């Protein structure tokens, strides 16, 4: 056992150990996945970030000292193993490593609170309690590799669109949209809140002349609901564009989602296979559009009662989602159920230039043309029982040359649900925060 690496370094990841390098000496580092001692031969499977590799130690070929070291290994301990690569038809990647030296870098305490190699599925709570172990499972880590690729594709796409990445504060003095869905915090001698959305700041950037901005950041919602699609801390991909309307930003959103679908299929084939998920079944854009007026009719025709003007209930979302193949836009919402910053239609002010992007029955994004006229903005705040005095520094940006603009926010964790096929949003977040969970 040696806790320090000294001059020991990994030469290969498991995925790079293949028959082409047979005869070569390699050093692999990772976790003990499995040990099988058959007396005359010991098999140890080592797992690293990218997969598995087999160590084969026949007692005739390998020193007694090494056999003893291998026998002493415990599951999930961290090890470095030096050995010679040899072709082996049945082993992972068609190769095995005949060990020359074993170094235990850190032994794992036994018994494990959760076995990352077990085939039976543990309950989500048990898994989250030992999330570091849970994340060692290939199907679980695949979700996060797909999510990382998603953010990469999003940034590439935004870059091509000429957008500027921004970071806005998450410690804020007032609510974005009013309401009680805020976490209050103590900010020295004042009360402050955790930001529920970068909405007001990204709009102010349209008054700053940045034209096209995006932000990928945390949002905090103090909602009490306990569902498979809500968390109290989530990541939002936000976009705001000046001199653009709802159709323009819906096209950008359509393009972004399509790019993400393509990129996932291209770069994450192995992870999708591990998850046994067929992403190619989801149609790429352009996505169809359903107007709110029509949605009400469709929903009622499915036997779900819904009045014009109401938000969609969960049942309504499901009934409408069942009529759709995948992603679709739900447009022209009643103004009264959209935020104060959504632009009403000129000729029919009871509806607004607001849209949601849905994936079947899951809301992925909300967006709209924004109100850029100071007076209308104040009027819409008052109509929603919001006090404009609380929005002074935001409103000021609308008095001195605010460009007309539109934008949207996408729930990144919800989009990751679509890309990985999981049904619980908790699966797509490393350390989820919900009504009952603040650790780990
Ligand atoms: P919902 O109606 O599903 O509760 P919302 O309309 O309240 O969502 P918005 O304020 O429109 O949400 O936020 C924009 C996007 O951010 C949503 O479409 C969703 O993808 C994501 N989002 C919002 N709230 C949450 C949450 N609590 N957990 C995870 N993602 C969220
Ligand atoms: Mg919404």
Short mmCIF file of C-alpha atoms and ligand atoms in Angstrom, two decimals:
data_model
loop_
_atom_site.label_atom_id
_atom_site.label_comp_id
_atom_site.label_asym_id
_atom_site.label_seq_id
_atom_site.Cartn_x
_atom_site.Cartn_y
_atom_site.Cartn_z
CA UNK A 1 0.00 0.00 0.00
CA UNK A 2 1.26 3.44 -0.88
CA UNK A 3 -0.95 6.48 -0.43
CA UNK A 4 1.26 8.68 -2.59
CA UNK A 5 1.45 8.34 -6.33
CA UNK A 6 5.17 9.26 -6.43
CA UNK A 7 6.21 8.53 -10.01
CA UNK A 8 3.28 6.20 -10.64
CA UNK A 9 0.98 7.52 -13.40
CA UNK A 10 -1.81 5.99 -15.44
CA UNK A 11 -0.62 5.17 -18.94
CA UNK A 12 -3.98 4.02 -20.34
CA UNK A 13 -7.70 4.24 -19.66
CA UNK A 14 -9.54 0.92 -19.90
CA UNK A 15 -11.01 1.91 -23.26
CA UNK A 16 -7.51 2.31 -24.70
CA UNK A 17 -6.36 -1.13 -23.65
CA UNK A 18 -7.06 -3.20 -26.76
CA UNK A 19 -5.48 -6.02 -28.82
CA UNK A 20 -3.46 -3.47 -30.84
CA UNK A 21 -1.20 -2.90 -27.86
CA UNK A 22 -0.85 -6.53 -26.83
CA UNK A 23 2.60 -7.25 -25.48
CA UNK A 24 2.93 -3.68 -24.11
CA UNK A 25 3.33 -2.77 -20.48
CA UNK A 26 0.60 -0.51 -19.09
CA UNK A 27 -0.40 1.08 -15.81
CA UNK A 28 -4.12 1.34 -15.17
CA UNK A 29 -5.76 3.09 -12.23
CA UNK A 30 -9.25 2.74 -10.93
CA UNK A 31 -11.61 0.92 -8.58
CA UNK A 32 -11.84 -2.82 -7.85
CA UNK A 33 -15.08 -3.78 -9.56
CA UNK A 34 -15.02 -7.53 -9.06
CA UNK A 35 -12.67 -10.24 -7.75
CA UNK A 36 -12.97 -13.90 -8.73
CA UNK A 37 -10.52 -16.28 -7.10
CA UNK A 38 -10.68 -19.70 -8.77
CA UNK A 39 -7.65 -21.07 -6.95
CA UNK A 40 -5.35 -21.63 -9.89
CA UNK A 41 -6.30 -18.31 -11.43
CA UNK A 42 -7.50 -14.96 -10.11
CA UNK A 43 -9.54 -12.51 -12.14
CA UNK A 44 -9.86 -8.91 -11.01
CA UNK A 45 -11.96 -6.45 -12.94
CA UNK A 46 -10.81 -2.83 -12.63
CA UNK A 47 -13.19 -0.02 -13.42
CA UNK A 48 -12.18 3.48 -14.42
CA UNK A 49 -14.12 6.45 -15.78
CA UNK A 50 -14.44 4.91 -19.20
CA UNK A 51 -15.16 1.24 -18.54
CA UNK A 52 -13.79 -2.07 -17.34
CA UNK A 53 -10.56 -3.97 -17.86
CA UNK A 54 -9.68 -7.47 -16.73
CA UNK A 55 -6.59 -8.44 -14.76
CA UNK A 56 -5.81 -12.16 -15.17
CA UNK A 57 -3.38 -13.81 -12.78
CA UNK A 58 -2.74 -17.53 -13.43
CA UNK A 59 -0.74 -18.93 -10.51
CA UNK A 60 1.73 -20.52 -12.93
CA UNK A 61 2.62 -17.23 -14.59
CA UNK A 62 2.41 -14.72 -11.76
CA UNK A 63 4.57 -14.34 -8.64
CA UNK A 64 3.12 -15.65 -5.39
CA UNK A 65 3.54 -12.19 -3.85
CA UNK A 66 1.28 -10.60 -6.49
CA UNK A 67 -1.29 -13.37 -6.09
CA UNK A 68 -1.38 -12.57 -2.37
CA UNK A 69 -1.82 -8.86 -3.11
CA UNK A 70 -4.68 -9.56 -5.48
CA UNK A 71 -6.36 -11.86 -2.95
CA UNK A 72 -6.19 -9.07 -0.38
CA UNK A 73 -8.05 -6.59 -2.61
CA UNK A 74 -11.48 -5.46 -1.48
CA UNK A 75 -14.29 -4.21 -3.66
CA UNK A 76 -14.21 -0.50 -4.55
CA UNK A 77 -10.67 0.06 -3.27
CA UNK A 78 -8.57 2.39 -5.41
CA UNK A 79 -5.65 0.65 -7.08
CA UNK A 80 -2.92 1.02 -9.67
CA UNK A 81 -1.97 -2.08 -11.57
CA UNK A 82 1.03 -2.48 -13.82
CA UNK A 83 0.99 -5.36 -16.22
CA UNK A 84 1.38 -6.73 -19.71
CA UNK A 85 -1.48 -6.60 -22.21
CA UNK A 86 -2.52 -9.87 -23.77
CA UNK A 87 -5.33 -10.76 -26.19
CA UNK A 88 -8.27 -12.54 -24.57
CA UNK A 89 -11.40 -13.11 -26.59
CA UNK A 90 -13.91 -13.20 -23.75
CA UNK A 91 -12.62 -10.30 -21.61
CA UNK A 92 -13.88 -6.70 -21.95
CA UNK A 93 -12.31 -5.06 -25.05
CA UNK A 94 -10.87 -8.48 -26.01
CA UNK A 95 -7.84 -8.09 -23.74
CA UNK A 96 -6.54 -8.92 -20.31
CA UNK A 97 -3.61 -7.64 -18.29
CA UNK A 98 -1.12 -10.03 -16.69
CA UNK A 99 -0.09 -8.18 -13.52
CA UNK A 100 3.49 -7.28 -12.65
CA UNK A 101 2.81 -4.96 -9.71
CA UNK A 102 -0.23 -3.98 -7.67
CA UNK A 103 -0.43 -0.80 -5.59
CA UNK A 104 -3.37 -0.15 -3.29
CA UNK A 105 -3.77 3.62 -3.26
CA UNK A 106 -6.71 3.63 -0.86
CA UNK A 107 -8.64 0.67 0.52
CA UNK A 108 -12.44 0.90 0.69
CA UNK A 109 -14.08 0.24 4.04
CA UNK A 110 -16.34 -2.85 4.08
CA UNK A 111 -19.23 -3.43 3.95
CA UNK A 112 -20.15 -0.77 1.38
CA UNK A 113 -23.27 1.33 2.09
CA UNK A 114 -24.36 0.51 -1.44
CA UNK A 115 -22.83 -1.81 -4.00
CA UNK A 116 -22.19 0.02 -7.27
CA UNK A 117 -21.91 -3.28 -9.14
CA UNK A 118 -25.15 -4.81 -7.94
CA UNK A 119 -27.65 -5.66 -10.60
CA UNK A 120 -30.76 -4.99 -8.50
CA UNK A 121 -31.86 -1.39 -8.64
CA UNK A 122 -31.63 0.38 -5.29
CA UNK A 123 -34.24 2.98 -4.28
CA UNK A 124 -33.45 6.51 -5.42
CA UNK A 125 -33.15 7.73 -1.81
CA UNK A 126 -30.63 5.03 -0.88
CA UNK A 127 -28.71 5.86 -4.01
CA UNK A 128 -28.69 9.59 -3.40
CA UNK A 129 -27.53 9.08 0.19
CA UNK A 130 -24.37 7.45 -1.19
CA UNK A 131 -24.33 9.38 -4.43
CA UNK A 132 -20.52 9.16 -4.87
CA UNK A 133 -20.89 5.36 -5.03
CA UNK A 134 -24.02 5.52 -7.17
CA UNK A 135 -22.17 7.72 -9.66
CA UNK A 136 -19.60 4.95 -10.19
CA UNK A 137 -22.28 2.97 -12.05
CA UNK A 138 -21.97 3.20 -15.83
CA UNK A 139 -25.68 3.87 -16.35
CA UNK A 140 -25.63 6.70 -13.82
CA UNK A 141 -22.41 8.32 -15.03
CA UNK A 142 -23.70 8.07 -18.61
CA UNK A 143 -26.44 10.56 -17.73
CA UNK A 144 -23.83 13.13 -16.69
CA UNK A 145 -21.61 12.50 -19.69
CA UNK A 146 -24.64 13.17 -21.88
CA UNK A 147 -25.46 16.28 -19.86
CA UNK A 148 -21.89 17.59 -20.18
CA UNK A 149 -22.04 17.05 -23.93
CA UNK A 150 -25.39 18.87 -23.96
CA UNK A 151 -23.85 22.00 -22.41
CA UNK A 152 -20.93 21.79 -24.82
CA UNK A 153 -23.30 21.61 -27.80
CA UNK A 154 -25.37 24.49 -26.41
CA UNK A 155 -22.29 26.70 -26.02
CA UNK A 156 -21.05 25.83 -29.50
CA UNK A 157 -24.45 26.63 -30.96
CA UNK A 158 -24.73 29.94 -29.11
CA UNK A 159 -21.22 30.85 -30.18
CA UNK A 160 -22.16 30.28 -33.82
CA UNK A 161 -25.22 32.50 -33.30
CA UNK A 162 -22.94 35.34 -32.17
CA UNK A 163 -24.20 35.31 -28.59
CA UNK A 164 -22.32 36.65 -25.58
CA UNK A 165 -22.22 34.56 -22.40
CA UNK A 166 -23.08 36.48 -19.24
CA UNK A 167 -23.25 35.75 -15.50
CA UNK A 168 -25.85 37.58 -13.46
CA UNK A 169 -26.18 37.71 -9.66
CA UNK A 170 -27.94 34.96 -7.76
CA UNK A 171 -28.17 37.07 -4.60
CA UNK A 172 -31.01 39.45 -5.32
CA UNK A 173 -33.01 42.10 -3.53
CA UNK A 174 -36.45 41.46 -5.00
CA UNK A 175 -38.57 38.87 -6.69
CA UNK A 176 -38.38 38.32 -10.44
CA UNK A 177 -42.07 37.83 -10.91
CA UNK A 178 -43.45 38.38 -7.48
CA UNK A 179 -45.09 35.52 -5.71
CA UNK A 180 -43.80 33.60 -2.76
CA UNK A 181 -41.55 31.11 -4.48
CA UNK A 182 -38.36 32.66 -3.10
CA UNK A 183 -35.78 31.55 -0.59
CA UNK A 184 -35.13 34.45 1.78
CA UNK A 185 -31.59 34.82 3.07
CA UNK A 186 -29.86 37.20 5.42
CA UNK A 187 -27.65 39.63 3.57
CA UNK A 188 -25.81 41.51 6.29
CA UNK A 189 -28.49 43.74 7.83
CA UNK A 190 -30.88 43.35 4.90
CA UNK A 191 -33.21 40.69 3.66
CA UNK A 192 -32.31 39.23 0.29
CA UNK A 193 -33.33 36.24 -1.81
CA UNK A 194 -31.82 33.54 -3.97
CA UNK A 195 -32.58 34.36 -7.60
CA UNK A 196 -35.47 32.44 -9.16
CA UNK A 197 -34.48 33.45 -12.71
CA UNK A 198 -31.97 35.72 -14.47
CA UNK A 199 -34.94 37.27 -16.30
CA UNK A 200 -34.63 40.87 -15.11
CA UNK A 201 -30.86 41.00 -15.53
CA UNK A 202 -30.77 39.50 -19.00
CA UNK A 203 -33.42 42.03 -20.05
CA UNK A 204 -31.33 44.86 -18.60
CA UNK A 205 -28.51 43.61 -20.84
CA UNK A 206 -30.78 44.45 -23.79
CA UNK A 207 -30.73 48.02 -22.52
CA UNK A 208 -26.94 47.70 -22.24
CA UNK A 209 -26.65 47.08 -25.95
CA UNK A 210 -25.36 43.50 -25.81
CA UNK A 211 -27.98 42.36 -28.36
CA UNK A 212 -27.64 38.58 -27.94
CA UNK A 213 -26.83 37.09 -24.56
CA UNK A 214 -27.06 33.73 -22.89
CA UNK A 215 -26.48 32.45 -19.40
CA UNK A 216 -26.22 28.97 -17.95
CA UNK A 217 -26.77 29.20 -14.25
CA UNK A 218 -28.55 28.06 -11.13
CA UNK A 219 -32.13 29.07 -10.37
CA UNK A 220 -33.74 28.65 -6.95
CA UNK A 221 -37.44 28.04 -6.41
CA UNK A 222 -38.95 27.68 -2.97
CA UNK A 223 -41.85 25.65 -4.32
CA UNK A 224 -43.13 22.99 -1.96
CA UNK A 225 -44.26 20.57 -4.61
CA UNK A 226 -42.84 17.10 -4.66
CA UNK A 227 -42.92 15.96 -8.28
CA UNK A 228 -40.69 14.08 -10.71
CA UNK A 229 -39.96 17.30 -12.65
CA UNK A 230 -39.39 19.99 -10.01
CA UNK A 231 -36.34 20.67 -7.87
CA UNK A 232 -35.67 23.59 -5.57
CA UNK A 233 -32.36 24.24 -7.27
CA UNK A 234 -32.15 23.77 -11.02
CA UNK A 235 -29.99 24.93 -13.90
CA UNK A 236 -31.48 27.23 -16.50
CA UNK A 237 -30.20 27.92 -20.00
CA UNK A 238 -31.35 31.47 -20.65
CA UNK A 239 -31.28 33.42 -23.89
CA UNK A 240 -32.29 37.00 -24.68
CA UNK A 241 -32.08 38.71 -28.06
CA UNK A 242 -32.67 42.34 -29.09
CA UNK A 243 -34.33 43.46 -32.29
CA UNK A 244 -36.04 40.08 -32.39
CA UNK A 245 -39.57 38.78 -31.83
CA UNK A 246 -41.14 35.55 -30.60
CA UNK A 247 -40.77 33.79 -33.96
CA UNK A 248 -37.07 34.70 -34.11
CA UNK A 249 -36.27 33.34 -30.66
CA UNK A 250 -38.42 30.24 -31.20
CA UNK A 251 -36.25 29.55 -34.24
CA UNK A 252 -33.12 29.91 -32.11
CA UNK A 253 -34.62 27.54 -29.54
CA UNK A 254 -35.65 25.09 -32.22
CA UNK A 255 -32.12 25.20 -33.61
CA UNK A 256 -30.55 24.71 -30.20
CA UNK A 257 -32.68 21.69 -29.30
CA UNK A 258 -32.09 20.12 -32.72
CA UNK A 259 -28.34 20.67 -32.36
CA UNK A 260 -28.37 19.07 -28.93
CA UNK A 261 -30.30 16.04 -30.24
CA UNK A 262 -27.84 15.63 -33.11
CA UNK A 263 -24.78 16.12 -30.95
CA UNK A 264 -25.98 13.59 -28.38
CA UNK A 265 -26.54 10.95 -31.07
CA UNK A 266 -23.16 11.73 -32.59
CA UNK A 267 -21.01 11.89 -29.46
CA UNK A 268 -22.83 9.79 -26.88
CA UNK A 269 -23.71 6.58 -28.72
CA UNK A 270 -22.01 4.47 -26.06
CA UNK A 271 -23.80 6.22 -23.19
CA UNK A 272 -27.18 5.93 -24.94
CA UNK A 273 -26.52 2.23 -25.42
CA UNK A 274 -25.64 1.84 -21.73
CA UNK A 275 -28.94 3.54 -20.90
CA UNK A 276 -30.74 1.39 -23.50
CA UNK A 277 -32.36 4.53 -24.84
CA UNK A 278 -33.20 5.18 -28.47
CA UNK A 279 -32.86 8.92 -28.97
CA UNK A 280 -33.33 8.65 -32.74
CA UNK A 281 -37.05 8.07 -32.10
CA UNK A 282 -37.41 11.77 -31.16
CA UNK A 283 -38.10 14.00 -34.19
CA UNK A 284 -35.68 16.88 -34.74
CA UNK A 285 -36.92 20.41 -35.53
CA UNK A 286 -38.60 22.37 -36.93
CA UNK A 287 -41.09 21.57 -34.20
CA UNK A 288 -44.85 21.87 -34.68
CA UNK A 289 -46.86 24.67 -33.07
CA UNK A 290 -50.17 24.42 -31.24
CA UNK A 291 -51.99 27.64 -30.36
CA UNK A 292 -53.41 27.88 -26.86
CA UNK A 293 -56.96 28.37 -28.28
CA UNK A 294 -56.67 25.06 -30.14
CA UNK A 295 -55.02 23.33 -27.21
CA UNK A 296 -58.10 24.07 -25.08
CA UNK A 297 -60.31 22.37 -27.69
CA UNK A 298 -57.99 19.37 -28.00
CA UNK A 299 -57.82 18.95 -24.23
CA UNK A 300 -61.61 19.17 -23.82
CA UNK A 301 -62.07 16.71 -26.69
CA UNK A 302 -59.99 14.23 -24.67
CA UNK A 303 -62.47 14.46 -21.81
CA UNK A 304 -60.43 16.82 -19.62
CA UNK A 305 -62.37 19.91 -18.54
CA UNK A 306 -60.50 23.11 -19.19
CA UNK A 307 -61.78 26.67 -19.45
CA UNK A 308 -60.15 29.19 -21.74
CA UNK A 309 -57.83 31.31 -19.59
CA UNK A 310 -56.72 28.55 -17.25
CA UNK A 311 -53.17 27.26 -17.01
CA UNK A 312 -52.80 23.64 -18.11
CA UNK A 313 -53.37 21.19 -15.29
CA UNK A 314 -51.16 18.13 -15.11
CA UNK A 315 -53.97 16.08 -16.69
CA UNK A 316 -54.33 18.66 -19.45
CA UNK A 317 -50.57 18.59 -20.14
CA UNK A 318 -50.77 14.80 -20.40
CA UNK A 319 -53.82 14.78 -22.67
CA UNK A 320 -52.24 17.33 -25.01
CA UNK A 321 -48.82 15.66 -24.83
CA UNK A 322 -50.36 12.36 -25.95
CA UNK A 323 -51.38 14.00 -29.23
CA UNK A 324 -47.76 15.00 -29.95
CA UNK A 325 -44.79 12.99 -31.20
CA UNK A 326 -42.12 14.87 -29.25
CA UNK A 327 -41.23 18.54 -28.94
CA UNK A 328 -43.86 21.14 -29.81
CA UNK A 329 -44.48 24.82 -29.16
CA UNK A 330 -47.56 25.93 -27.29
CA UNK A 331 -48.14 29.58 -28.31
CA UNK A 332 -50.36 32.62 -27.83
CA UNK A 333 -51.10 32.19 -24.15
CA UNK A 334 -53.68 34.19 -22.22
CA UNK A 335 -51.87 37.30 -20.98
CA UNK A 336 -53.30 36.98 -17.48
CA UNK A 337 -51.44 33.73 -16.75
CA UNK A 338 -48.12 34.89 -18.17
CA UNK A 339 -45.65 37.19 -16.36
CA UNK A 340 -45.84 41.00 -16.48
CA UNK A 341 -42.96 41.20 -18.95
CA UNK A 342 -44.76 39.20 -21.69
CA UNK A 343 -45.91 41.33 -24.61
CA UNK A 344 -49.67 41.33 -25.30
CA UNK A 345 -50.93 41.18 -28.88
CA UNK A 346 -51.79 44.64 -30.18
CA UNK A 347 -55.12 43.58 -31.74
CA UNK A 348 -56.06 41.05 -29.07
CA UNK A 349 -54.45 42.04 -25.76
CA UNK A 350 -56.03 39.16 -23.82
CA UNK A 351 -53.41 36.93 -25.40
CA UNK A 352 -49.68 37.49 -25.47
CA UNK A 353 -46.66 36.73 -27.65
CA UNK A 354 -45.68 34.02 -25.19
CA UNK A 355 -44.79 30.41 -25.83
CA UNK A 356 -43.77 27.24 -24.05
CA UNK A 357 -41.69 24.50 -25.58
CA UNK A 358 -43.08 21.16 -24.47
CA UNK A 359 -41.69 17.65 -24.83
CA UNK A 360 -44.84 15.54 -24.77
CA UNK A 361 -46.24 16.43 -21.33
CA UNK A 362 -43.09 18.02 -19.92
CA UNK A 363 -42.54 21.78 -20.04
CA UNK A 364 -39.00 22.41 -21.25
CA UNK A 365 -39.02 26.16 -21.81
CA UNK A 366 -41.03 29.36 -21.50
CA UNK A 367 -40.39 32.47 -23.54
CA UNK A 368 -41.96 35.54 -25.09
CA UNK A 369 -41.54 38.89 -26.70
CA UNK A 370 -40.86 41.17 -23.73
CA UNK A 371 -42.54 44.45 -23.02
CA UNK A 372 -39.93 47.15 -23.67
CA UNK A 373 -42.20 50.19 -23.13
CA UNK A 374 -41.86 51.59 -19.62
CA UNK A 375 -45.51 52.60 -19.19
CA UNK A 376 -46.93 49.28 -20.33
CA UNK A 377 -44.49 47.43 -18.09
CA UNK A 378 -45.60 49.42 -15.03
CA UNK A 379 -49.26 48.91 -16.00
CA UNK A 380 -48.79 45.15 -16.29
CA UNK A 381 -47.02 45.00 -12.93
CA UNK A 382 -49.89 46.82 -11.22
CA UNK A 383 -52.44 44.54 -12.89
CA UNK A 384 -50.61 41.61 -11.27
CA UNK A 385 -50.55 43.25 -7.83
CA UNK A 386 -46.82 43.89 -8.01
CA UNK A 387 -45.44 47.13 -6.61
CA UNK A 388 -43.31 48.91 -9.27
CA UNK A 389 -41.31 50.55 -6.44
CA UNK A 390 -39.76 47.17 -5.76
CA UNK A 391 -38.47 47.04 -9.34
CA UNK A 392 -36.82 50.46 -9.48
CA UNK A 393 -33.39 49.46 -10.76
CA UNK A 394 -34.96 47.19 -13.39
CA UNK A 395 -37.50 49.73 -14.58
CA UNK A 396 -34.82 52.43 -14.89
CA UNK A 397 -33.26 50.45 -17.74
CA UNK A 398 -36.50 50.90 -19.71
CA UNK A 399 -36.47 54.72 -19.55
CA UNK A 400 -33.23 55.44 -21.38
CA UNK A 401 -33.33 53.43 -24.58
CA UNK A 402 -34.42 49.83 -24.17
CA UNK A 403 -34.24 47.80 -27.39
CA UNK A 404 -37.24 45.67 -28.35
CA UNK A 405 -36.36 42.11 -27.39
CA UNK A 406 -37.49 38.53 -26.84
CA UNK A 407 -36.08 35.48 -25.13
CA UNK A 408 -36.60 32.21 -23.31
CA UNK A 409 -35.34 29.99 -20.51
CA UNK A 410 -34.83 26.24 -20.81
CA UNK A 411 -34.67 23.95 -17.80
CA UNK A 412 -31.35 22.19 -18.40
CA UNK A 413 -32.15 19.30 -16.08
CA UNK A 414 -35.48 18.74 -17.80
CA UNK A 415 -33.79 18.76 -21.19
CA UNK A 416 -31.33 16.20 -19.84
CA UNK A 417 -34.33 14.02 -18.88
CA UNK A 418 -35.39 13.99 -22.53
CA UNK A 419 -31.87 13.18 -23.74
CA UNK A 420 -31.42 10.28 -21.34
CA UNK A 421 -34.97 8.96 -21.09
CA UNK A 422 -35.11 9.11 -17.29
CA UNK A 423 -38.42 9.95 -15.66
CA UNK A 424 -37.22 11.50 -12.44
CA UNK A 425 -35.42 14.85 -12.62
CA UNK A 426 -33.36 13.79 -9.59
CA UNK A 427 -31.56 11.32 -11.86
CA UNK A 428 -30.16 14.18 -13.97
CA UNK A 429 -28.72 16.23 -11.11
CA UNK A 430 -25.55 15.19 -9.28
CA UNK A 431 -26.72 16.30 -5.85
CA UNK A 432 -30.40 17.23 -6.14
CA UNK A 433 -32.13 19.67 -3.83
CA UNK A 434 -35.78 18.95 -3.15
CA UNK A 435 -38.28 19.53 -0.37
CA UNK A 436 -36.70 16.77 1.70
CA UNK A 437 -33.08 16.79 0.64
CA UNK A 438 -30.31 19.24 1.40
CA UNK A 439 -27.45 16.70 1.67
CA UNK A 440 -25.21 15.40 0.29
P1 LIG B 1 -43.68 24.45 -14.30
O1 LIG B 1 -44.99 25.02 -14.79
O2 LIG B 1 -43.31 23.16 -14.93
O3 LIG B 1 -43.58 24.44 -12.80
P2 LIG B 1 -42.67 27.11 -14.71
O4 LIG B 1 -43.57 27.59 -15.80
O5 LIG B 1 -42.94 27.51 -13.32
O6 LIG B 1 -42.56 25.49 -14.79
P3 LIG B 1 -40.64 28.85 -15.74
O7 LIG B 1 -40.66 29.91 -14.71
O8 LIG B 1 -41.33 29.07 -17.01
O9 LIG B 1 -41.16 27.50 -15.08
O10 LIG B 1 -39.11 28.44 -15.95
C1 LIG B 1 -38.53 28.15 -17.22
C2 LIG B 1 -38.10 26.70 -17.30
O11 LIG B 1 -37.26 26.35 -16.19
C3 LIG B 1 -39.25 25.71 -17.21
O12 LIG B 1 -39.85 25.54 -18.48
C4 LIG B 1 -38.56 24.46 -16.73
O13 LIG B 1 -37.93 23.78 -17.79
C5 LIG B 1 -37.49 25.00 -15.81
N1 LIG B 1 -37.94 24.95 -14.41
C6 LIG B 1 -38.76 25.82 -13.80
N2 LIG B 1 -38.98 25.49 -12.52
C7 LIG B 1 -38.25 24.38 -12.31
C8 LIG B 1 -38.05 23.54 -11.17
N3 LIG B 1 -38.63 23.82 -10.00
N4 LIG B 1 -37.24 22.47 -11.30
C9 LIG B 1 -36.66 22.20 -12.48
N5 LIG B 1 -36.79 22.95 -13.58
C10 LIG B 1 -37.59 24.03 -13.51
MG1 LIG B 2 -43.12 28.24 -17.67
#
